[in-house]
Amino acid sequence: MTGAAGFIGARAGVALADAGHEVVAIDAMLAAAHGPDAELPADVRRVDVREAAALAPLLKGVDVVCHQAAVVGAGVDAADAPSYGSHNDFATSVLLAEMFAAGCQRLVLASSMVVYGQGGYECTEHGLIDPLPRTRADLDAGVFEHRCPICAQPVTWRLVDEDAPLRPRSLYAASKTAQEHYALAWAESTGGSVVALRYHNVYGPNMPRDTPYSGVAAIFRSELEAGDVPKVFEDGGQMRDFVHADDVAAANVAAVDASLAGFSAFNVCSGRPISILEVATELCEARGDVLPLVTGQYRSGDVRHIVADPARAAELLGFRAVVDPRDGLREFAYAPLRG
């Protein structure tokens, strides 16, 4: 397993070991992910996936690689592109080449919901549509929903399934999409098997705080711990799917245990949509703190809604999330954070 000391990787490694798998754990221990003073866990080897010579001997006798390692974040600054290209895409290409050389033909790839871009939408008159980008005039006026490209009326969100087109809208999203494309091409050229797990908004104990790896739930938590009020952008109505890290670990076990040919992608989600305002409110109420502040501010390029369809993972992997986000977030209100 790569990225084995990370927030998700550490949990997945434990779950795999508990399921009876022998795990060879590696991590580059990047400071951005673990902090500058983080110690290498005793059961993890410090290996950069980009270094073929260090990777090759560890793949001997390995049946399946669970590839969690990645640089994450929005990647809105073009200066971030080389880091994403190197750590996410070049590293994946090295891993796939060394897997081929070692005769390892199965990959479980940690992908992301970001590959879908702005999500799925429907117009009451024109059905499923690819909406117009939100204009600055609408956003300044507090009109946050996308509009139909035909009638210009606001549209509503719908569940995104794995057959949706991949339309990355950030450098990070582009790098995750490229990872999937490398893996797909590798599977087709070698006869290998790839299960790409498209994680949605992962949260849980030991989540990183105040780093590019922090999700909005951890940001809200950090604001509360600092005695501040969680600040919710737009009107708070942005819909997401929050999935607990324990469920993500279970999805990795299901993917490792699955017998699937070729390339398959699956949403890893709770299947219980929740708004960003609800997320902040659950945390505030659980801690007995003041309610969040809806600012009406916005960030250019933010996705309005992206909510996943869990059906394919349930059908083909037998994976169903157990933790309801409303319960999990209340527990997360006091859970320890990393960093």
PDB file of N, CA, C and O in Angstrom, residues 242-298:
ATOM      1  N   PHE A 242     -20.771  13.305   2.392  1.00  0.00           N
ATOM      2  CA  PHE A 242     -19.693  13.119   3.360  1.00  0.00           C
ATOM      3  C   PHE A 242     -19.635  11.657   3.775  1.00  0.00           C
ATOM      4  O   PHE A 242     -20.638  11.090   4.222  1.00  0.00           O
ATOM      5  N   VAL A 243     -18.467  11.047   3.610  1.00  0.00           N
ATOM      6  CA  VAL A 243     -18.302   9.623   3.890  1.00  0.00           C
ATOM      7  C   VAL A 243     -17.208   9.444   4.938  1.00  0.00           C
ATOM      8  O   VAL A 243     -16.130  10.034   4.842  1.00  0.00           O
ATOM      9  N   HIS A 244     -17.507   8.640   5.959  1.00  0.00           N
ATOM     10  CA  HIS A 244     -16.591   8.457   7.078  1.00  0.00           C
ATOM     11  C   HIS A 244     -15.370   7.649   6.638  1.00  0.00           C
ATOM     12  O   HIS A 244     -15.475   6.731   5.820  1.00  0.00           O
ATOM     13  N   ALA A 245     -14.219   7.963   7.225  1.00  0.00           N
ATOM     14  CA  ALA A 245     -12.970   7.277   6.861  1.00  0.00           C
ATOM     15  C   ALA A 245     -13.060   5.781   7.107  1.00  0.00           C
ATOM     16  O   ALA A 245     -12.430   4.991   6.381  1.00  0.00           O
ATOM     17  N   ASP A 246     -13.803   5.350   8.111  1.00  0.00           N
ATOM     18  CA  ASP A 246     -13.964   3.908   8.338  1.00  0.00           C
ATOM     19  C   ASP A 246     -14.692   3.245   7.177  1.00  0.00           C
ATOM     20  O   ASP A 246     -14.379   2.102   6.809  1.00  0.00           O
ATOM     21  N   ASP A 247     -15.673   3.946   6.604  1.00  0.00           N
ATOM     22  CA  ASP A 247     -16.367   3.409   5.431  1.00  0.00           C
ATOM     23  C   ASP A 247     -15.435   3.370   4.221  1.00  0.00           C
ATOM     24  O   ASP A 247     -15.484   2.435   3.413  1.00  0.00           O
ATOM     25  N   VAL A 248     -14.577   4.373   4.084  1.00  0.00           N
ATOM     26  CA  VAL A 248     -13.620   4.385   2.980  1.00  0.00           C
ATOM     27  C   VAL A 248     -12.655   3.205   3.112  1.00  0.00           C
ATOM     28  O   VAL A 248     -12.317   2.541   2.120  1.00  0.00           O
ATOM     29  N   ALA A 249     -12.227   2.928   4.339  1.00  0.00           N
ATOM     30  CA  ALA A 249     -11.357   1.772   4.562  1.00  0.00           C
ATOM     31  C   ALA A 249     -12.071   0.480   4.173  1.00  0.00           C
ATOM     32  O   ALA A 249     -11.481  -0.410   3.540  1.00  0.00           O
ATOM     33  N   ALA A 250     -13.347   0.380   4.528  1.00  0.00           N
ATOM     34  CA  ALA A 250     -14.132  -0.806   4.167  1.00  0.00           C
ATOM     35  C   ALA A 250     -14.266  -0.941   2.656  1.00  0.00           C
ATOM     36  O   ALA A 250     -14.247  -2.060   2.116  1.00  0.00           O
ATOM     37  N   ALA A 251     -14.384   0.180   1.957  1.00  0.00           N
ATOM     38  CA  ALA A 251     -14.470   0.142   0.497  1.00  0.00           C
ATOM     39  C   ALA A 251     -13.169  -0.388  -0.103  1.00  0.00           C
ATOM     40  O   ALA A 251     -13.186  -1.125  -1.097  1.00  0.00           O
ATOM     41  N   ASN A 252     -12.038  -0.043   0.493  1.00  0.00           N
ATOM     42  CA  ASN A 252     -10.754  -0.560   0.005  1.00  0.00           C
ATOM     43  C   ASN A 252     -10.652  -2.063   0.207  1.00  0.00           C
ATOM     44  O   ASN A 252     -10.153  -2.784  -0.660  1.00  0.00           O
ATOM     45  N   VAL A 253     -11.128  -2.554   1.335  1.00  0.00           N
ATOM     46  CA  VAL A 253     -11.125  -4.002   1.562  1.00  0.00           C
ATOM     47  C   VAL A 253     -12.005  -4.695   0.528  1.00  0.00           C
ATOM     48  O   VAL A 253     -11.629  -5.718  -0.056  1.00  0.00           O
ATOM     49  N   ALA A 254     -13.195  -4.124   0.281  1.00  0.00           N
ATOM     50  CA  ALA A 254     -14.099  -4.708  -0.711  1.00  0.00           C
ATOM     51  C   ALA A 254     -13.463  -4.723  -2.092  1.00  0.00           C
ATOM     52  O   ALA A 254     -13.605  -5.696  -2.849  1.00  0.00           O
ATOM     53  N   ALA A 255     -12.728  -3.650  -2.439  1.00  0.00           N
ATOM     54  CA  ALA A 255     -12.085  -3.574  -3.748  1.00  0.00           C
ATOM     55  C   ALA A 255     -10.949  -4.586  -3.874  1.00  0.00           C
ATOM     56  O   ALA A 255     -10.777  -5.225  -4.917  1.00  0.00           O
ATOM     57  N   VAL A 256     -10.166  -4.755  -2.806  1.00  0.00           N
ATOM     58  CA  VAL A 256      -9.077  -5.732  -2.827  1.00  0.00           C
ATOM     59  C   VAL A 256      -9.628  -7.152  -2.943  1.00  0.00           C
ATOM     60  O   VAL A 256      -9.061  -8.005  -3.634  1.00  0.00           O
ATOM     61  N   ASP A 257     -10.751  -7.401  -2.310  1.00  0.00           N
ATOM     62  CA  ASP A 257     -11.333  -8.740  -2.320  1.00  0.00           C
ATOM     63  C   ASP A 257     -12.139  -9.041  -3.588  1.00  0.00           C
ATOM     64  O   ASP A 257     -12.492 -10.193  -3.842  1.00  0.00           O
ATOM     65  N   ALA A 258     -12.447  -8.004  -4.365  1.00  0.00           N
ATOM     66  CA  ALA A 258     -13.290  -8.190  -5.551  1.00  0.00           C
ATOM     67  C   ALA A 258     -12.518  -8.878  -6.673  1.00  0.00           C
ATOM     68  O   ALA A 258     -11.293  -8.768  -6.769  1.00  0.00           O
ATOM     69  N   SER A 259     -13.242  -9.574  -7.508  1.00  0.00           N
ATOM     70  CA  SER A 259     -12.654 -10.212  -8.697  1.00  0.00           C
ATOM     71  C   SER A 259     -13.270  -9.570  -9.930  1.00  0.00           C
ATOM     72  O   SER A 259     -14.280 -10.034 -10.463  1.00  0.00           O
ATOM     73  N   LEU A 260     -12.679  -8.482 -10.365  1.00  0.00           N
ATOM     74  CA  LEU A 260     -13.201  -7.729 -11.500  1.00  0.00           C
ATOM     75  C   LEU A 260     -12.139  -7.641 -12.584  1.00  0.00           C
ATOM     76  O   LEU A 260     -10.955  -7.448 -12.290  1.00  0.00           O
ATOM     77  N   ALA A 261     -12.562  -7.748 -13.822  1.00  0.00           N
ATOM     78  CA  ALA A 261     -11.634  -7.648 -14.946  1.00  0.00           C
ATOM     79  C   ALA A 261     -11.612  -6.232 -15.489  1.00  0.00           C
ATOM     80  O   ALA A 261     -12.587  -5.490 -15.387  1.00  0.00           O
ATOM     81  N   GLY A 262     -10.483  -5.862 -16.088  1.00  0.00           N
ATOM     82  CA  GLY A 262     -10.381  -4.564 -16.741  1.00  0.00           C
ATOM     83  C   GLY A 262     -10.434  -3.412 -15.761  1.00  0.00           C
ATOM     84  O   GLY A 262     -10.016  -3.530 -14.609  1.00  0.00           O
ATOM     85  N   PHE A 263     -10.969  -2.285 -16.223  1.00  0.00           N
ATOM     86  CA  PHE A 263     -11.033  -1.056 -15.427  1.00  0.00           C
ATOM     87  C   PHE A 263     -12.459  -0.832 -14.950  1.00  0.00           C
ATOM     88  O   PHE A 263     -13.398  -0.853 -15.748  1.00  0.00           O
ATOM     89  N   SER A 264     -12.621  -0.603 -13.651  1.00  0.00           N
ATOM     90  CA  SER A 264     -13.929  -0.295 -13.077  1.00  0.00           C
ATOM     91  C   SER A 264     -13.788   0.885 -12.126  1.00  0.00           C
ATOM     92  O   SER A 264     -12.808   0.972 -11.376  1.00  0.00           O
ATOM     93  N   ALA A 265     -14.754   1.791 -12.149  1.00  0.00           N
ATOM     94  CA  ALA A 265     -14.748   2.943 -11.237  1.00  0.00           C
ATOM     95  C   ALA A 265     -15.989   2.893 -10.363  1.00  0.00           C
ATOM     96  O   ALA A 265     -17.072   2.500 -10.812  1.00  0.00           O
ATOM     97  N   PHE A 266     -15.832   3.319  -9.099  1.00  0.00           N
ATOM     98  CA  PHE A 266     -16.938   3.277  -8.148  1.00  0.00           C
ATOM     99  C   PHE A 266     -16.944   4.527  -7.281  1.00  0.00           C
ATOM    100  O   PHE A 266     -15.893   4.957  -6.784  1.00  0.00           O
ATOM    101  N   ASN A 267     -18.121   5.087  -7.072  1.00  0.00           N
ATOM    102  CA  ASN A 267     -18.283   6.138  -6.076  1.00  0.00           C
ATOM    103  C   ASN A 267     -18.148   5.536  -4.691  1.00  0.00           C
ATOM    104  O   ASN A 267     -18.742   4.495  -4.390  1.00  0.00           O
ATOM    105  N   VAL A 268     -17.358   6.175  -3.850  1.00  0.00           N
ATOM    106  CA  VAL A 268     -17.269   5.800  -2.440  1.00  0.00           C
ATOM    107  C   VAL A 268     -17.898   6.938  -1.658  1.00  0.00           C
ATOM    108  O   VAL A 268     -17.303   8.004  -1.487  1.00  0.00           O
ATOM    109  N   CYS A 269     -19.129   6.704  -1.231  1.00  0.00           N
ATOM    110  CA  CYS A 269     -19.936   7.772  -0.653  1.00  0.00           C
ATOM    111  C   CYS A 269     -20.906   7.180   0.366  1.00  0.00           C
ATOM    112  O   CYS A 269     -21.073   5.969   0.454  1.00  0.00           O
ATOM    113  N   SER A 270     -21.532   8.056   1.126  1.00  0.00           N
ATOM    114  CA  SER A 270     -22.492   7.589   2.128  1.00  0.00           C
ATOM    115  C   SER A 270     -23.859   7.318   1.517  1.00  0.00           C
ATOM    116  O   SER A 270     -24.645   6.553   2.063  1.00  0.00           O
ATOM    117  N   GLY A 271     -24.155   7.989   0.393  1.00  0.00           N
ATOM    118  CA  GLY A 271     -25.482   7.887  -0.188  1.00  0.00           C
ATOM    119  C   GLY A 271     -26.523   8.710   0.550  1.00  0.00           C
ATOM    120  O   GLY A 271     -27.723   8.564   0.313  1.00  0.00           O
ATOM    121  N   ARG A 272     -26.058   9.619   1.427  1.00  0.00           N
ATOM    122  CA  ARG A 272     -26.961  10.453   2.229  1.00  0.00           C
ATOM    123  C   ARG A 272     -26.541  11.913   2.062  1.00  0.00           C
ATOM    124  O   ARG A 272     -25.736  12.421   2.840  1.00  0.00           O
ATOM    125  N   PRO A 273     -27.053  12.607   1.064  1.00  0.00           N
ATOM    126  CA  PRO A 273     -26.618  13.982   0.796  1.00  0.00           C
ATOM    127  C   PRO A 273     -26.849  14.912   1.987  1.00  0.00           C
ATOM    128  O   PRO A 273     -27.805  14.744   2.752  1.00  0.00           O
ATOM    129  N   ILE A 274     -25.948  15.877   2.107  1.00  0.00           N
ATOM    130  CA  ILE A 274     -26.036  16.844   3.198  1.00  0.00           C
ATOM    131  C   ILE A 274     -25.483  18.169   2.700  1.00  0.00           C
ATOM    132  O   ILE A 274     -24.543  18.203   1.906  1.00  0.00           O
ATOM    133  N   SER A 275     -26.080  19.267   3.154  1.00  0.00           N
ATOM    134  CA  SER A 275     -25.596  20.584   2.721  1.00  0.00           C
ATOM    135  C   SER A 275     -24.417  21.021   3.574  1.00  0.00           C
ATOM    136  O   SER A 275     -24.228  20.555   4.709  1.00  0.00           O
ATOM    137  N   ILE A 276     -23.636  21.937   3.054  1.00  0.00           N
ATOM    138  CA  ILE A 276     -22.493  22.470   3.797  1.00  0.00           C
ATOM    139  C   ILE A 276     -22.968  23.178   5.063  1.00  0.00           C
ATOM    140  O   ILE A 276     -22.327  23.087   6.115  1.00  0.00           O
ATOM    141  N   LEU A 277     -24.095  23.864   4.990  1.00  0.00           N
ATOM    142  CA  LEU A 277     -24.631  24.510   6.191  1.00  0.00           C
ATOM    143  C   LEU A 277     -25.014  23.465   7.238  1.00  0.00           C
ATOM    144  O   LEU A 277     -24.765  23.665   8.435  1.00  0.00           O
ATOM    145  N   GLU A 278     -25.590  22.360   6.814  1.00  0.00           N
ATOM    146  CA  GLU A 278     -25.920  21.296   7.759  1.00  0.00           C
ATOM    147  C   GLU A 278     -24.661  20.741   8.416  1.00  0.00           C
ATOM    148  O   GLU A 278     -24.669  20.416   9.617  1.00  0.00           O
ATOM    149  N   VAL A 279     -23.596  20.583   7.642  1.00  0.00           N
ATOM    150  CA  VAL A 279     -22.334  20.089   8.199  1.00  0.00           C
ATOM    151  C   VAL A 279     -21.869  20.999   9.327  1.00  0.00           C
ATOM    152  O   VAL A 279     -21.554  20.551  10.437  1.00  0.00           O
ATOM    153  N   ALA A 280     -21.825  22.298   9.049  1.00  0.00           N
ATOM    154  CA  ALA A 280     -21.377  23.256  10.062  1.00  0.00           C
ATOM    155  C   ALA A 280     -22.318  23.271  11.260  1.00  0.00           C
ATOM    156  O   ALA A 280     -21.873  23.343  12.415  1.00  0.00           O
ATOM    157  N   THR A 281     -23.611  23.165  11.003  1.00  0.00           N
ATOM    158  CA  THR A 281     -24.598  23.204  12.086  1.00  0.00           C
ATOM    159  C   THR A 281     -24.489  21.973  12.977  1.00  0.00           C
ATOM    160  O   THR A 281     -24.558  22.080  14.215  1.00  0.00           O
ATOM    161  N   GLU A 282     -24.303  20.796  12.388  1.00  0.00           N
ATOM    162  CA  GLU A 282     -24.151  19.576  13.183  1.00  0.00           C
ATOM    163  C   GLU A 282     -22.954  19.702  14.123  1.00  0.00           C
ATOM    164  O   GLU A 282     -23.026  19.331  15.301  1.00  0.00           O
ATOM    165  N   LEU A 283     -21.838  20.228  13.627  1.00  0.00           N
ATOM    166  CA  LEU A 283     -20.649  20.386  14.453  1.00  0.00           C
ATOM    167  C   LEU A 283     -20.883  21.394  15.569  1.00  0.00           C
ATOM    168  O   LEU A 283     -20.508  21.157  16.727  1.00  0.00           O
ATOM    169  N   CYS A 284     -21.520  22.508  15.230  1.00  0.00           N
ATOM    170  CA  CYS A 284     -21.787  23.548  16.242  1.00  0.00           C
ATOM    171  C   CYS A 284     -22.712  23.030  17.331  1.00  0.00           C
ATOM    172  O   CYS A 284     -22.466  23.219  18.533  1.00  0.00           O
ATOM    173  N   GLU A 285     -23.788  22.366  16.931  1.00  0.00           N
ATOM    174  CA  GLU A 285     -24.757  21.884  17.909  1.00  0.00           C
ATOM    175  C   GLU A 285     -24.168  20.789  18.786  1.00  0.00           C
ATOM    176  O   GLU A 285     -24.447  20.729  19.987  1.00  0.00           O
ATOM    177  N   ALA A 286     -23.347  19.921  18.204  1.00  0.00           N
ATOM    178  CA  ALA A 286     -22.733  18.846  18.988  1.00  0.00           C
ATOM    179  C   ALA A 286     -21.806  19.405  20.058  1.00  0.00           C
ATOM    180  O   ALA A 286     -21.696  18.845  21.160  1.00  0.00           O
ATOM    181  N   ARG A 287     -21.149  20.516  19.743  1.00  0.00           N
ATOM    182  CA  ARG A 287     -20.216  21.118  20.688  1.00  0.00           C
ATOM    183  C   ARG A 287     -20.884  22.144  21.599  1.00  0.00           C
ATOM    184  O   ARG A 287     -20.262  22.671  22.519  1.00  0.00           O
ATOM    185  N   GLY A 288     -22.151  22.460  21.321  1.00  0.00           N
ATOM    186  CA  GLY A 288     -22.839  23.466  22.111  1.00  0.00           C
ATOM    187  C   GLY A 288     -22.360  24.870  21.830  1.00  0.00           C
ATOM    188  O   GLY A 288     -22.467  25.759  22.690  1.00  0.00           O
ATOM    189  N   ASP A 289     -21.831  25.085  20.643  1.00  0.00           N
ATOM    190  CA  ASP A 289     -21.303  26.404  20.279  1.00  0.00           C
ATOM    191  C   ASP A 289     -22.331  27.189  19.475  1.00  0.00           C
ATOM    192  O   ASP A 289     -23.389  26.675  19.095  1.00  0.00           O
ATOM    193  N   VAL A 290     -21.989  28.439  19.199  1.00  0.00           N
ATOM    194  CA  VAL A 290     -22.888  29.286  18.419  1.00  0.00           C
ATOM    195  C   VAL A 290     -23.039  28.728  17.015  1.00  0.00           C
ATOM    196  O   VAL A 290     -22.155  28.018  16.510  1.00  0.00           O
ATOM    197  N   LEU A 291     -24.147  29.029  16.378  1.00  0.00           N
ATOM    198  CA  LEU A 291     -24.418  28.509  15.053  1.00  0.00           C
ATOM    199  C   LEU A 291     -23.506  29.152  14.013  1.00  0.00           C
ATOM    200  O   LEU A 291     -22.986  30.257  14.224  1.00  0.00           O
ATOM    201  N   PRO A 292     -23.294  28.489  12.888  1.00  0.00           N
ATOM    202  CA  PRO A 292     -22.372  29.022  11.863  1.00  0.00           C
ATOM    203  C   PRO A 292     -22.876  30.310  11.251  1.00  0.00           C
ATOM    204  O   PRO A 292     -24.079  30.626  11.299  1.00  0.00           O
ATOM    205  N   LEU A 293     -21.947  31.040  10.658  1.00  0.00           N
ATOM    206  CA  LEU A 293     -22.253  32.295   9.980  1.00  0.00           C
ATOM    207  C   LEU A 293     -22.259  32.064   8.480  1.00  0.00           C
ATOM    208  O   LEU A 293     -21.254  31.639   7.911  1.00  0.00           O
ATOM    209  N   VAL A 294     -23.407  32.338   7.852  1.00  0.00           N
ATOM    210  CA  VAL A 294     -23.506  32.248   6.394  1.00  0.00           C
ATOM    211  C   VAL A 294     -23.086  33.597   5.836  1.00  0.00           C
ATOM    212  O   VAL A 294     -23.746  34.620   6.074  1.00  0.00           O
ATOM    213  N   THR A 295     -21.974  33.608   5.099  1.00  0.00           N
ATOM    214  CA  THR A 295     -21.365  34.878   4.702  1.00  0.00           C
ATOM    215  C   THR A 295     -21.862  35.414   3.365  1.00  0.00           C
ATOM    216  O   THR A 295     -21.750  36.614   3.105  1.00  0.00           O
ATOM    217  N   GLY A 296     -22.349  34.552   2.493  1.00  0.00           N
ATOM    218  CA  GLY A 296     -22.704  34.997   1.147  1.00  0.00           C
ATOM    219  C   GLY A 296     -21.500  35.183   0.254  1.00  0.00           C
ATOM    220  O   GLY A 296     -21.645  35.433  -0.946  1.00  0.00           O
ATOM    221  N   GLN A 297     -20.290  35.037   0.810  1.00  0.00           N
ATOM    222  CA  GLN A 297     -19.080  35.141  -0.003  1.00  0.00           C
ATOM    223  C   GLN A 297     -18.962  33.901  -0.885  1.00  0.00           C
ATOM    224  O   GLN A 297     -19.574  32.862  -0.618  1.00  0.00           O
ATOM    225  N   TYR A 298     -18.161  34.008  -1.910  1.00  0.00           N
ATOM    226  CA  TYR A 298     -17.973  32.862  -2.797  1.00  0.00           C
ATOM    227  C   TYR A 298     -16.536  32.846  -3.288  1.00  0.00           C
ATOM    228  O   TYR A 298     -15.821  33.855  -3.231  1.00  0.00           O
TER     229      TYR A 298
END
